[in-house]
C-alpha cells in the first residue's frame, strides 16, 4: 500500500465526510424552514377561516401547499437517514474510467447512495448507477456500459476497494476482480446477525448480472445454499426502484415470503439501501384471505409427515405436487366444472333469459372460458334488458349473478374439489392440507374469480422449491406481472426434485432459468461435507477455510451438547449457536432433559440479541448461524431421502462450525465416503 496514495485517499475521504455533514445540516435547515412555513400556513388558515372557506380554489391551493411541504420533509428525513448511515462508510470502492471521447480518465467512488458537492458534482456514485456496473462486471482494458444515452465505451484502468471503519480509512486494496479478496473474506468470516444486511460492497459478477437485468421477464433462479439468492432479490428490488423511480414504487413490489419470521429477517435490507420496505406476505396468510376456510398449514403438515413417516403421506405429496396433477386439474376446470351448471329459464323482474339462450351462451359460445366470466356475461345480458341508470346497474348485476350461481348443483369449493379427486381416483378429504390449498383456490378462481388487493407490478417468490406446479399456475392467475422465483431444488424437505423439474417449471411459468453455483455462506469444510450428505457435487466454494466438521458418538447426548455449548461460549462468546432437531418432539425431549437447553429459544421467538436458538430444518431454511449442532443424527432418525434433505438443510445453515451428535448407529448419509 503506497503511503502517498494512502494520504491522498484519506484526504478524499475527509472531503466526502465533511460534505455529508454539510448535506445533513442543509437538509435539517430546510426541514425546519418547512415546518415553520407549515405552521404559518395553518395559522393563516385559522385567522382567515371565514374568508377562505367560501373560496374553494384558495382552500385547495392552501392544502396542496401544506401537503407539498410535508412530502418534501418526508423525503429530506429519508435522505438524512441514509446519509447518517453512510457517514460510517461513505463509499466502499473506486474505479477509474476514461471514455473514448474524453482526453481524461476520471475516478468514480461507489457507495450505498450518491453524495454530491455544492456544485452538484458526484463525490460518490450510487452503486445502482449504470456506470457502476463496470466495477462489478469488468476487468481492466476496453469496456462498455449501457445508459439512457446509449452504449458508452472507454478504458477501465483501476479497481480499488476500501476498508473504512467509522469514517476512518483502515486500508485499501487494488485488484482486477472483485472476488475472493481480503474484504470479501473478511465479510464472510463475520458472525451471523439476526437481520439480513446489504452486500453492495461484495456483490459478485454473476450476482450483479441478475440484480441489473434490464428485461422484465419471468426468471427462475436456482441457487445452491449460501449463493446469496435472497440478497440478490432484495438488491434487485432496490435497483428497480432506483432505475424506474418515476413509475415504480416500493408498494408496487410484492414479496411472497416463506414465513413471517423470514419476512422479519429481511426487513432491514431495503431501508439500509435507502428504500422503503416492499409489501411482504406469506402464502398461508394469502390463502386464508382468499379461501376463507381453515386448512392444515405447511408447517403443521411437515411436522406430521416428518414425525410420522407414513407411506400414504409421501404418496399424497408426490401425487399432488406433480405436473400431471395440475394437468388433470386444468382439464377438470375447462371441461367438467361447467357441467355443474344446470341451465334453466331465468326470470328477473319482468325480463327473462330462456333455457336455450343460456345454454347457447354458457355451453357453446363461451365453452372453455372461466366460469365466472360466463356468469358475468349472462348477468350483463339479463340486466341489459332493463332500461336503468348506471347508478342502479351494479346492484342489478350483483343480484342477477346470484340468481345464476343458484343454478349450480353446488358451489361449495371443498365438495367440488372432492369431485375432482374422485375423478382422478384419489380419496376424498374432510380437511384440506397444505397441498390441497392451491388446487382449491384454482377451483374458486375459475368459479368466482378473485377480488383481492394484492396488486403488484413485480412479484418475488422465495423458497420456490416449497411450492407445487398448482401453486405456480395460481400465481399467474393472481399476478399477471413479471415474477422472480428463487430457490434451491436440493433444499426441498418434503420431496425429492430432479434437475429436470426446472425444465418443466420453466415451461409452465414461461420463465428463463439462471443458475448460481457458487456458495459464499459456509467454510469450505462445511460446504464439502454438506454436499457429501447430498451425494452430489453441486457447488463451487469460496476459498475460506475453517474448523473441521465434527461427528461425535456419545452415550449421553445431553452432556455432550452441554459440553459443546460451554466450550463455544468460552471461546466464541459473540457467536450464535443453533441446535437443529428433526422435529418439535425432539426439541421438547431435549429441553425437558436439560436446564441448560431450556435457555435456548425457539427460532420464531428469538430476538436480535438471541445467541442460543433451537429449531427444526423447516424453520431454519434461509437463515444462518455461526455454529450448528445436529443431535440425534442416527440411522434410526435419518435413513430415507426425505431425511437426507433434512440433514442437508441443517448442515448448510452453519457459517463457521458444524457438529453432529449420535448415541446410536450414525446415519449412513454422514459416514459414507
XYZ file of C-alpha atoms in Angstrom:
673
model
C 0.000 0.000 0.000
C 1.601 3.227 -1.227
C 1.916 5.787 1.617
C 1.405 8.810 -0.671
C -1.672 7.262 -2.254
C -2.968 6.382 1.215
C -2.703 10.018 2.347
C -4.436 11.208 -0.834
C -7.247 8.740 -0.235
C -7.550 9.868 3.396
C -7.879 13.442 2.204
C -10.647 12.497 -0.263
C -12.435 10.587 2.467
C -12.251 13.623 4.734
C -13.684 15.847 1.997
C -16.532 13.398 1.434
C -17.214 13.042 5.149
C -17.393 16.824 5.569
C -19.742 17.132 2.607
C -22.077 14.509 4.082
C -22.232 16.535 7.308
C -22.980 19.690 5.288
C -25.745 17.924 3.388
C -27.306 16.675 6.623
C -27.128 20.174 8.120
C -28.628 21.738 4.983
C -31.451 19.182 4.995
C -32.124 19.826 8.690
C -32.271 23.572 7.999
C -34.704 23.059 5.139
C -36.851 20.714 7.281
C -37.063 23.384 9.986
C -37.913 26.103 7.448
C -40.656 23.902 6.015
C -42.094 23.223 9.474
C -42.208 26.954 10.197
C -43.861 27.596 6.832
C -46.432 24.861 7.527
C -47.199 26.455 10.898
C -47.574 29.863 9.239
C -49.913 28.482 6.592
C -52.043 26.748 9.217
C -52.120 29.949 11.286
C -53.171 31.913 8.206
C -55.917 29.369 7.547
C -57.128 29.685 11.147
C -57.082 33.500 11.086
C -58.748 33.807 7.691
C -61.061 30.783 8.069
C -64.361 32.542 7.277
C -62.950 34.353 4.248
C -61.126 31.255 2.891
C -63.915 28.687 3.377
C -66.047 30.386 0.724
C -63.172 30.345 -1.805
C -62.768 26.727 -2.922
C -59.704 27.386 -5.103
C -57.785 29.221 -2.375
C -58.589 26.495 0.153
C -57.468 23.750 -2.239
C -54.244 25.616 -3.069
C -53.502 26.088 0.624
C -53.960 22.368 1.309
C -51.780 21.454 -1.666
C -49.022 23.783 -0.467
C -49.062 22.236 3.023
C -49.056 18.684 1.597
C -46.121 19.507 -0.702
C -44.094 20.850 2.217
C -44.909 17.769 4.313
C -43.921 15.423 1.475
C -40.714 17.399 0.995
C -39.862 16.923 4.671
C -40.513 13.171 4.456
C -38.072 12.969 1.513
C -35.476 15.091 3.336
C -35.722 12.983 6.500
C -35.347 9.824 4.411
C -32.253 11.291 2.726
C -30.777 12.215 6.112
C -31.363 8.710 7.480
C -29.369 7.309 4.567
C -26.626 9.960 4.857
C -26.202 9.355 8.604
C -25.723 5.662 7.938
C -23.373 6.433 5.076
C -21.183 8.616 7.319
C -19.701 5.427 8.782
C -18.686 4.158 5.335
C -19.151 6.912 2.721
C -18.028 4.545 -0.044
C -16.527 1.085 -0.424
C -14.919 1.106 -3.844
C -13.488 3.097 -6.704
C -12.734 2.551 -10.368
C -11.001 4.783 -12.910
C -12.645 5.078 -16.313
C -11.774 7.115 -19.401
C -14.447 7.490 -22.052
C -13.254 7.046 -25.635
C -14.387 10.578 -26.455
C -12.642 12.138 -23.420
C -8.936 13.079 -23.027
C -9.007 12.462 -19.256
C -9.646 9.488 -17.053
C -11.904 10.035 -14.063
C -12.172 8.330 -10.665
C -15.612 7.037 -9.662
C -16.219 6.338 -5.974
C -19.110 3.962 -5.181
C -21.330 3.909 -2.098
C -24.781 2.901 -0.885
C -26.060 6.261 -2.158
C -24.848 9.281 -4.080
C -23.058 12.183 -2.360
C -22.892 15.440 -4.284
C -20.730 18.506 -3.717
C -22.123 22.037 -3.615
C -21.693 22.364 -7.391
C -23.702 19.124 -7.961
C -20.608 17.079 -8.806
C -20.770 13.460 -7.652
C -18.210 12.778 -4.922
C -19.782 9.332 -4.553
C -21.935 7.469 -7.073
C -24.908 5.324 -6.120
C -23.965 1.649 -6.626
C -27.074 1.259 -8.799
C -25.982 3.894 -11.352
C -25.451 2.440 -14.845
C -21.747 3.267 -14.929
C -21.126 1.410 -11.648
C -21.776 -1.906 -13.391
C -18.167 -1.585 -14.610
C -16.952 -2.040 -11.031
C -18.787 -5.318 -10.596
C -18.553 -6.828 -14.080
C -15.486 -5.818 -15.994
C -11.734 -6.432 -15.988
C -9.176 -3.812 -16.945
C -8.944 -2.557 -20.502
C -11.544 -1.714 -23.127
C -15.059 -1.868 -21.692
C -18.595 -0.683 -22.397
C -21.692 0.020 -20.355
C -25.248 0.948 -21.306
C -27.103 4.020 -20.090
C -30.092 6.093 -21.323
C -27.765 7.868 -23.776
C -26.808 4.542 -25.362
C -23.668 2.441 -25.173
C -20.598 4.160 -23.725
C -17.147 2.739 -24.413
C -13.802 3.514 -22.859
C -10.897 2.192 -20.834
C -11.043 0.819 -17.268
C -7.675 1.231 -15.558
C -8.140 0.814 -11.796
C -10.280 -1.041 -9.273
C -9.817 -0.191 -5.636
C -11.598 -1.443 -2.518
C -11.611 0.320 0.834
C -11.915 -0.780 4.412
C -13.484 2.211 6.180
C -14.500 1.961 9.823
C -16.482 4.756 11.496
C -15.301 7.296 8.968
C -11.602 6.316 9.174
C -9.674 4.691 6.310
C -8.098 1.463 7.570
C -6.605 0.264 4.268
C -7.270 -0.100 0.562
C -6.701 -2.917 -1.928
C -6.140 -2.635 -5.677
C -7.411 -5.629 -7.639
C -8.618 -6.673 -11.045
C -11.570 -8.791 -9.953
C -13.975 -8.084 -7.096
C -13.996 -11.684 -5.876
C -12.228 -13.877 -3.322
C -10.277 -10.911 -1.998
C -9.455 -9.910 1.554
C -12.505 -7.698 2.036
C -14.891 -10.404 0.797
C -13.227 -12.986 3.047
C -13.459 -10.598 5.989
C -17.175 -10.078 5.365
C -17.800 -13.832 5.099
C -15.863 -14.504 8.290
C -18.103 -12.243 10.360
C -20.649 -13.591 12.810
C -24.241 -14.240 11.833
C -26.759 -11.477 12.536
C -30.469 -11.551 13.354
C -31.179 -9.488 10.225
C -30.071 -9.869 6.640
C -27.820 -6.967 5.640
C -26.945 -5.262 2.372
C -23.999 -6.676 0.391
C -23.300 -3.832 -2.041
C -19.579 -3.836 -1.271
C -19.146 -7.535 -2.121
C -21.615 -8.183 -4.944
C -20.076 -10.676 -7.340
C -20.276 -10.636 -11.126
C -22.850 -13.429 -11.500
C -24.986 -11.839 -8.760
C -24.714 -8.403 -10.360
C -25.985 -9.713 -13.706
C -29.208 -10.835 -12.028
C -29.566 -7.654 -9.982
C -29.188 -5.363 -13.022
C -31.060 -7.463 -15.607
C -32.925 -4.995 -17.817
C -35.601 -7.392 -19.011
C -38.893 -7.727 -17.178
C -39.323 -11.430 -17.890
C -40.240 -14.241 -15.555
C -37.000 -15.629 -14.150
C -36.236 -18.740 -12.119
C -33.041 -18.589 -10.064
C -31.758 -21.984 -8.975
C -29.078 -21.218 -6.412
C -27.155 -23.536 -4.135
C -27.259 -22.961 -0.372
C -25.368 -19.786 0.503
C -25.253 -18.392 -3.034
C -26.988 -15.178 -1.968
C -30.352 -15.764 -3.677
C -32.448 -13.729 -1.269
C -29.853 -10.963 -1.000
C -29.871 -10.734 -4.785
C -33.662 -10.444 -4.779
C -33.626 -7.583 -2.270
C -30.861 -5.750 -4.137
C -32.769 -6.283 -7.383
C -35.758 -4.559 -5.786
C -33.508 -1.671 -4.758
C -32.061 -1.455 -8.281
C -35.503 -1.453 -9.934
C -36.784 1.233 -7.559
C -33.739 3.367 -8.455
C -33.842 2.829 -12.205
C -37.612 3.181 -12.604
C -38.215 5.644 -9.777
C -40.679 7.622 -11.879
C -43.010 4.689 -12.488
C -42.231 2.110 -9.786
C -42.715 2.481 -6.031
C -41.922 0.107 -3.185
C -45.607 -0.726 -2.711
C -45.734 -1.879 -6.361
C -43.474 -4.792 -5.417
C -44.721 -7.835 -3.522
C -42.536 -10.445 -1.840
C -44.086 -13.849 -1.180
C -42.111 -14.920 1.871
C -41.915 -18.451 3.327
C -42.757 -17.234 6.846
C -43.300 -14.167 8.998
C -40.012 -14.998 10.702
C -38.210 -14.788 7.368
C -40.033 -11.558 6.487
C -38.695 -10.056 9.706
C -35.209 -11.321 8.803
C -35.413 -9.365 5.513
C -36.951 -6.215 6.944
C -33.764 -4.137 7.306
C -32.301 -4.674 3.822
C -34.269 -2.149 1.753
C -34.192 0.597 4.424
C -30.407 0.143 4.657
C -30.280 0.750 0.904
C -32.317 3.931 1.221
C -35.643 2.441 0.073
C -38.933 1.764 1.796
C -39.910 -1.810 2.574
C -41.812 -3.695 -0.106
C -45.082 -5.426 0.701
C -44.404 -8.874 2.167
C -46.929 -11.649 2.706
C -46.803 -15.393 3.363
C -48.720 -17.835 1.208
C -50.552 -19.062 4.292
C -51.884 -15.557 5.022
C -52.766 -15.041 1.369
C -54.615 -18.377 1.193
C -56.577 -17.727 4.390
C -57.858 -14.457 2.950
C -58.721 -15.923 -0.459
C -60.073 -19.329 0.547
C -61.988 -18.189 3.601
C -61.825 -21.608 5.278
C -59.417 -23.464 7.528
C -56.679 -25.773 6.311
C -53.619 -27.518 7.663
C -50.629 -25.195 7.329
C -47.458 -26.320 5.621
C -45.582 -26.141 8.919
C -48.102 -28.415 10.664
C -48.168 -30.793 7.707
C -44.377 -31.063 7.591
C -44.203 -31.791 11.315
C -46.817 -34.534 10.892
C -45.185 -36.075 7.825
C -41.610 -35.902 9.138
C -42.592 -37.329 12.511
C -44.992 -39.975 11.190
C -43.005 -41.197 8.171
C -46.185 -42.696 6.672
C -46.033 -44.002 3.120
C -49.529 -42.662 2.375
C -48.349 -39.142 3.234
C -45.335 -39.430 0.905
C -47.606 -40.683 -1.867
C -50.102 -37.858 -1.291
C -47.313 -35.269 -1.560
C -45.790 -36.926 -4.638
C -49.118 -37.012 -6.499
C -50.393 -33.540 -5.580
C -47.036 -31.884 -6.259
C -46.757 -33.349 -9.762
C -47.225 -31.664 -13.121
C -49.649 -34.474 -14.020
C -51.926 -33.491 -11.127
C -52.033 -29.904 -12.412
C -52.776 -31.143 -15.933
C -55.700 -33.217 -14.639
C -56.999 -30.213 -12.688
C -56.765 -27.934 -15.732
C -58.837 -30.445 -17.741
C -61.390 -30.609 -14.940
C -61.680 -26.804 -14.794
C -62.086 -26.367 -18.540
C -64.273 -29.400 -19.209
C -66.084 -30.743 -16.139
C -66.632 -27.763 -13.842
C -69.146 -26.263 -16.265
C -71.238 -29.434 -16.112
C -72.250 -28.467 -12.567
C -74.324 -25.655 -14.083
C -77.910 -26.634 -14.902
C -79.414 -24.282 -17.487
C -82.975 -23.199 -16.748
C -85.044 -20.215 -17.837
C -84.263 -17.256 -15.577
C -86.858 -14.582 -14.843
C -85.750 -11.360 -13.240
C -88.486 -8.815 -12.655
C -90.326 -8.503 -15.955
C -87.419 -9.777 -18.114
C -86.027 -13.254 -18.704
C -83.476 -15.432 -20.490
C -84.684 -18.761 -21.836
C -83.016 -22.058 -21.121
C -81.980 -22.291 -24.779
C -80.400 -18.801 -24.746
C -78.495 -19.604 -21.556
C -77.264 -22.963 -22.910
C -76.095 -21.327 -26.127
C -74.090 -18.675 -24.250
C -72.802 -20.792 -21.361
C -72.178 -24.130 -23.078
C -71.481 -23.222 -26.705
C -70.264 -19.692 -27.359
C -68.235 -19.428 -24.126
C -67.086 -23.021 -23.805
C -63.573 -23.149 -22.314
C -63.877 -19.688 -20.756
C -63.617 -19.406 -16.948
C -66.975 -19.959 -15.259
C -67.089 -16.564 -13.549
C -66.639 -14.803 -16.890
C -69.563 -16.757 -18.351
C -71.734 -15.775 -15.369
C -70.654 -12.142 -15.790
C -71.774 -12.179 -19.431
C -75.113 -13.813 -18.608
C -75.755 -11.227 -15.887
C -74.838 -8.361 -18.236
C -77.189 -9.644 -20.958
C -80.033 -10.064 -18.490
C -79.585 -6.585 -16.993
C -79.280 -5.040 -20.464
C -82.941 -5.935 -20.936
C -83.726 -3.348 -18.252
C -83.613 0.313 -19.091
C -81.980 1.547 -15.908
C -79.484 4.235 -14.970
C -75.799 3.471 -14.500
C -76.302 4.158 -10.801
C -78.685 1.190 -10.413
C -76.880 -1.132 -12.814
C -74.146 -2.531 -10.431
C -76.720 -3.678 -7.867
C -78.864 -5.350 -10.536
C -75.838 -7.179 -11.963
C -74.892 -8.411 -8.482
C -78.433 -9.756 -7.941
C -78.523 -11.344 -11.396
C -75.236 -13.137 -10.794
C -76.582 -14.546 -7.516
C -79.550 -15.985 -9.436
C -77.294 -17.688 -11.989
C -74.989 -19.118 -9.311
C -78.036 -20.796 -7.736
C -78.313 -22.874 -10.925
C -75.176 -24.837 -9.998
C -75.527 -28.267 -8.412
C -73.076 -26.973 -5.783
C -70.724 -24.049 -5.389
C -69.051 -25.470 -2.262
C -65.319 -25.463 -3.089
C -64.468 -28.478 -0.905
C -67.280 -30.562 -2.424
C -66.173 -29.649 -5.941
C -62.565 -30.465 -5.079
C -63.639 -33.869 -3.792
C -65.470 -34.432 -7.084
C -62.204 -33.724 -8.870
C -60.247 -36.038 -6.552
C -62.760 -38.797 -7.243
C -62.374 -38.249 -10.994
C -58.624 -38.996 -10.716
C -59.180 -41.910 -8.303
C -57.869 -40.160 -5.197
C -59.553 -40.346 -1.777
C -61.837 -37.556 -0.629
C -60.689 -35.200 2.127
C -62.513 -33.568 5.021
C -59.865 -31.006 5.991
C -57.508 -29.612 3.316
C -53.785 -29.967 3.923
C -51.085 -27.689 2.532
C -51.107 -29.470 -0.841
C -54.885 -29.101 -1.294
C -54.976 -25.324 -0.864
C -53.634 -24.246 -4.278
C -55.924 -26.557 -6.310
C -58.920 -25.469 -4.230
C -58.032 -21.827 -4.872
C -57.781 -22.567 -8.597
C -61.314 -24.022 -8.468
C -62.530 -20.935 -6.614
C -60.821 -18.632 -9.123
C -62.417 -20.422 -12.075
C -65.838 -20.399 -10.403
C -65.927 -16.921 -8.857
C -62.749 -15.085 -9.901
C -60.556 -13.334 -7.336
C -61.238 -9.977 -5.765
C -58.076 -9.159 -3.845
C -55.921 -6.162 -3.017
C -52.557 -7.778 -3.702
C -51.918 -5.999 -6.992
C -48.264 -5.663 -7.961
C -46.001 -4.706 -10.834
C -43.265 -7.123 -9.793
C -43.501 -10.228 -7.598
C -40.706 -12.147 -5.868
C -41.390 -15.721 -4.785
C -38.772 -17.039 -2.350
C -38.115 -20.713 -1.473
C -39.738 -21.774 -4.755
C -38.981 -25.451 -4.042
C -41.697 -25.358 -1.350
C -44.402 -24.787 -3.956
C -46.059 -27.165 -6.405
C -46.999 -26.713 -10.084
C -50.541 -25.869 -8.892
C -49.082 -23.007 -6.851
C -47.169 -21.610 -9.828
C -50.260 -21.811 -12.034
C -52.173 -19.999 -9.281
C -49.529 -17.257 -9.073
C -50.108 -16.487 -12.744
C -53.827 -16.158 -12.032
C -53.149 -13.802 -9.120
C -50.465 -11.637 -10.742
C -50.011 -11.068 -14.455
C -46.845 -9.042 -13.850
C -43.241 -10.358 -14.155
C -42.068 -12.653 -11.371
C -38.719 -13.632 -9.922
C -38.688 -17.153 -8.485
C -35.805 -18.083 -6.196
C -34.924 -21.338 -4.513
C -32.872 -24.496 -4.401
C -34.324 -27.830 -5.502
C -31.790 -29.566 -3.252
C -33.341 -27.924 -0.185
C -36.783 -29.414 -0.753
C -37.603 -31.160 2.515
C -40.852 -32.955 1.670
C -39.998 -34.477 -1.726
C -37.004 -35.033 -3.975
C -36.867 -32.781 -7.031
C -34.798 -33.933 -10.030
C -32.915 -31.420 -12.148
C -35.468 -31.937 -14.949
C -38.022 -30.308 -12.652
C -36.568 -26.912 -13.565
C -37.116 -27.564 -17.281
C -40.778 -28.422 -16.734
C -41.214 -25.475 -14.370
C -39.684 -23.024 -16.837
C -42.219 -24.114 -19.476
C -45.123 -23.770 -17.053
C -44.016 -20.315 -15.869
C -42.743 -19.195 -19.288
C -39.527 -18.283 -17.494
C -35.840 -18.415 -18.199
C -33.655 -20.310 -15.700
C -30.494 -18.844 -14.174
C -28.051 -20.810 -12.035
C -25.976 -19.689 -9.056
C -23.477 -22.423 -8.264
C -21.059 -20.539 -6.024
C -21.582 -20.746 -2.268
C -20.458 -17.875 -0.025
C -22.014 -18.823 3.312
C -20.134 -21.735 4.845
C -16.469 -22.588 5.165
C -15.046 -24.940 2.567
C -15.072 -27.765 5.100
C -18.786 -27.358 5.889
C -19.779 -26.889 2.250
C -17.941 -30.024 1.084
C -19.379 -32.089 3.933
C -22.899 -30.838 3.149
C -22.515 -31.948 -0.456
C -21.292 -35.337 0.760
C -24.606 -35.711 2.613
C -26.440 -34.885 -0.592
C -24.315 -37.291 -2.609
C -23.759 -34.658 -5.292
C -21.128 -32.055 -6.107
C -23.326 -29.061 -6.823
C -21.436 -26.010 -5.514
C -18.215 -24.127 -6.080
C -16.904 -22.824 -2.782
C -15.113 -19.622 -1.919
C -11.662 -20.348 -0.616
C -12.460 -19.783 3.052
C -11.138 -22.496 5.323
C -12.236 -23.113 8.887
C -12.684 -25.777 11.516
C -13.385 -29.390 10.566
C -16.904 -30.768 10.758
C -17.154 -32.962 13.858
C -19.201 -36.116 14.321
C -19.440 -37.119 17.982
C -20.598 -40.541 19.170
C -21.834 -40.315 22.755
C -23.839 -42.429 25.163
C -25.089 -39.251 26.793
C -26.055 -36.705 24.142
C -27.255 -34.187 26.709
C -23.860 -33.984 28.429
C -22.099 -33.791 25.069
C -24.405 -30.982 23.966
C -23.889 -29.066 27.179
C -20.113 -29.500 26.892
C -20.040 -28.150 23.308
C -22.188 -25.182 24.296
C -19.989 -24.349 27.292
C -16.826 -24.534 25.182
C -18.311 -22.383 22.400
C -19.453 -19.777 24.925
C -15.965 -19.640 26.381
C -14.045 -19.418 23.099
C -16.607 -17.749 20.790
C -18.793 -15.602 23.045
C -20.243 -13.446 20.290
C -21.199 -16.323 18.038
C -24.708 -17.725 17.714
C -25.309 -21.413 18.374
C -28.289 -23.232 16.838
C -29.435 -26.717 17.766
C -31.373 -28.120 14.810
C -33.624 -31.051 15.669
C -35.571 -33.141 13.218
C -38.933 -32.490 14.891
C -40.561 -30.416 17.607
C -40.888 -33.627 19.649
C -37.104 -33.924 19.715
C -36.856 -30.293 20.833
C -39.296 -30.931 23.697
C -37.403 -34.053 24.784
C -34.038 -32.247 24.844
C -35.326 -29.228 26.746
C -37.152 -31.438 29.227
C -33.936 -33.329 29.966
C -31.629 -30.310 30.388
C -32.000 -26.981 32.236
C -29.186 -25.609 30.037
C -31.076 -26.435 26.838
C -34.213 -24.766 28.212
C -32.309 -21.498 27.828
C -32.366 -21.981 24.053
C -35.150 -20.017 22.379
C -37.323 -21.344 19.581
C -36.303 -19.546 16.391
C -39.706 -17.898 15.942
C -39.410 -16.421 19.447
C -35.815 -15.256 19.090
C -34.875 -11.568 19.298
C -31.962 -9.821 17.550
C -29.837 -10.428 20.655
C -30.638 -14.128 20.995
C -27.474 -16.215 20.616
C -28.914 -19.576 21.699
C -31.514 -20.934 19.297
C -33.243 -24.286 18.915
C -35.288 -25.095 15.824
C -36.133 -27.558 13.052
C -34.804 -27.704 9.459
C -38.161 -26.477 8.129
C -37.967 -23.338 10.267
C -34.231 -22.781 9.762
C -34.344 -22.621 5.956
C -32.986 -19.337 4.651
C -31.399 -18.370 7.994
C -27.773 -18.845 9.041
C -25.914 -19.370 12.319
C -22.271 -19.286 13.382
C -22.365 -22.770 14.884
C -24.881 -25.550 14.205
C -25.341 -28.701 16.287
C -27.477 -31.576 14.944
C -28.348 -34.047 17.728
C -29.951 -37.499 17.264
C -28.198 -37.864 13.914
C -28.671 -41.606 13.951
C -29.565 -44.105 11.247
C -32.872 -44.556 13.032
C -33.701 -40.842 12.677
C -32.184 -40.157 9.262
C -32.414 -43.046 6.791
C -34.536 -42.109 3.725
C -34.404 -39.456 1.001
C -36.579 -37.062 2.984
C -34.202 -37.419 5.937
C -31.213 -36.805 3.668
C -32.731 -33.470 2.621
C -33.342 -32.537 6.258
C -29.700 -33.238 7.135
C -28.519 -31.231 4.130
C -30.630 -28.208 5.043
C -29.415 -28.393 8.668
C -25.756 -28.615 7.644
C -25.951 -25.692 5.210
C -27.192 -23.329 7.937
C -23.709 -23.288 9.537
C -21.269 -20.468 8.816
C -18.174 -21.498 10.791
C -18.686 -24.730 12.754
C -20.826 -27.853 12.394
C -21.390 -30.718 14.853
C -23.349 -33.968 14.584
C -24.119 -35.993 17.710
C -25.359 -39.580 17.888
C -25.934 -42.069 20.697
C -26.577 -44.991 18.337
C -25.513 -46.088 14.876
C -24.945 -42.878 12.897
C -26.869 -42.090 9.730
C -25.212 -43.573 6.659
C -25.571 -40.158 4.985
C -22.924 -38.860 7.412
C -20.464 -41.729 7.340
C -20.282 -42.778 3.684
C -17.135 -41.884 1.743
